[in-house]
Amino acid sequence: MSPGQLLLTGVPGPELDPDTAARFKKLQPGGFILFGRNIKSPGQLRKLVDDLRDLSDIEPFITIDQEGGRVS
């Protein structure tokens, strides 16, 4: 297990830019948390999740922030 696998990290936008992709590839986080800023459409979300999974040597956790109430 690498130290990065203990981390769950956010994603800066709705798609991965080359610098962020390289950082995630090197760090190998154990998972990712997605927020409203990351989701524009079902197809875009599918591509983002596929891209995150492709960068990982292990199957990462993919989580979504959901607080309920007025925030949702």
XYZ file of C-alpha atoms in Angstrom:
72
model
C 0.000 0.000 0.000
C 1.277 3.454 -0.860
C 0.746 6.419 1.481
C -1.423 8.093 -1.168
C -3.952 5.264 -0.914
C -4.881 6.559 2.537
C -6.125 9.810 0.975
C -9.509 10.763 -0.413
C -9.032 13.867 -2.550
C -11.229 16.387 -4.303
C -11.165 17.064 -8.035
C -10.847 20.713 -9.157
C -13.346 20.763 -12.026
C -15.621 18.810 -14.371
C -12.696 17.341 -16.307
C -9.076 16.480 -15.611
C -6.436 18.860 -16.906
C -3.013 17.342 -17.697
C -1.331 18.738 -14.550
C -4.008 17.361 -12.213
C -3.997 14.004 -14.002
C -0.205 13.767 -13.614
C -0.443 14.689 -9.923
C -3.107 12.035 -9.282
C -1.132 9.433 -11.270
C 1.928 10.084 -9.090
C 0.058 10.324 -5.768
C -2.259 7.333 -6.354
C -5.014 8.452 -3.934
C -7.306 5.771 -2.539
C -10.368 7.665 -3.708
C -11.941 10.846 -4.942
C -14.801 13.008 -3.685
C -16.924 14.805 -6.258
C -18.906 17.989 -5.647
C -21.457 19.958 -7.656
C -18.625 21.738 -9.493
C -17.577 18.367 -10.929
C -20.951 17.376 -12.388
C -22.420 18.916 -15.553
C -24.201 15.976 -17.225
C -24.439 12.187 -16.921
C -22.090 11.660 -19.883
C -19.520 14.129 -18.584
C -19.650 12.512 -15.130
C -19.147 9.051 -16.661
C -16.042 10.298 -18.513
C -14.619 11.957 -15.393
C -15.085 8.779 -13.335
C -13.550 6.661 -16.115
C -10.568 9.036 -16.323
C -10.041 8.886 -12.546
C -10.224 5.095 -12.572
C -7.778 4.882 -15.494
C -5.171 6.870 -13.527
C -5.293 4.523 -10.551
C -3.297 1.351 -10.006
C -6.041 0.146 -7.633
C -9.819 0.539 -7.894
C -10.396 3.919 -6.183
C -13.391 4.855 -4.082
C -15.526 7.387 -5.962
C -17.722 9.392 -3.583
C -20.166 12.272 -4.022
C -20.847 15.000 -1.479
C -24.538 15.016 -0.550
C -25.687 17.063 2.401
C -29.431 17.073 1.853
C -31.782 19.965 2.460
C -31.264 23.256 0.665
C -27.677 22.416 -0.276
C -28.830 19.647 -2.621
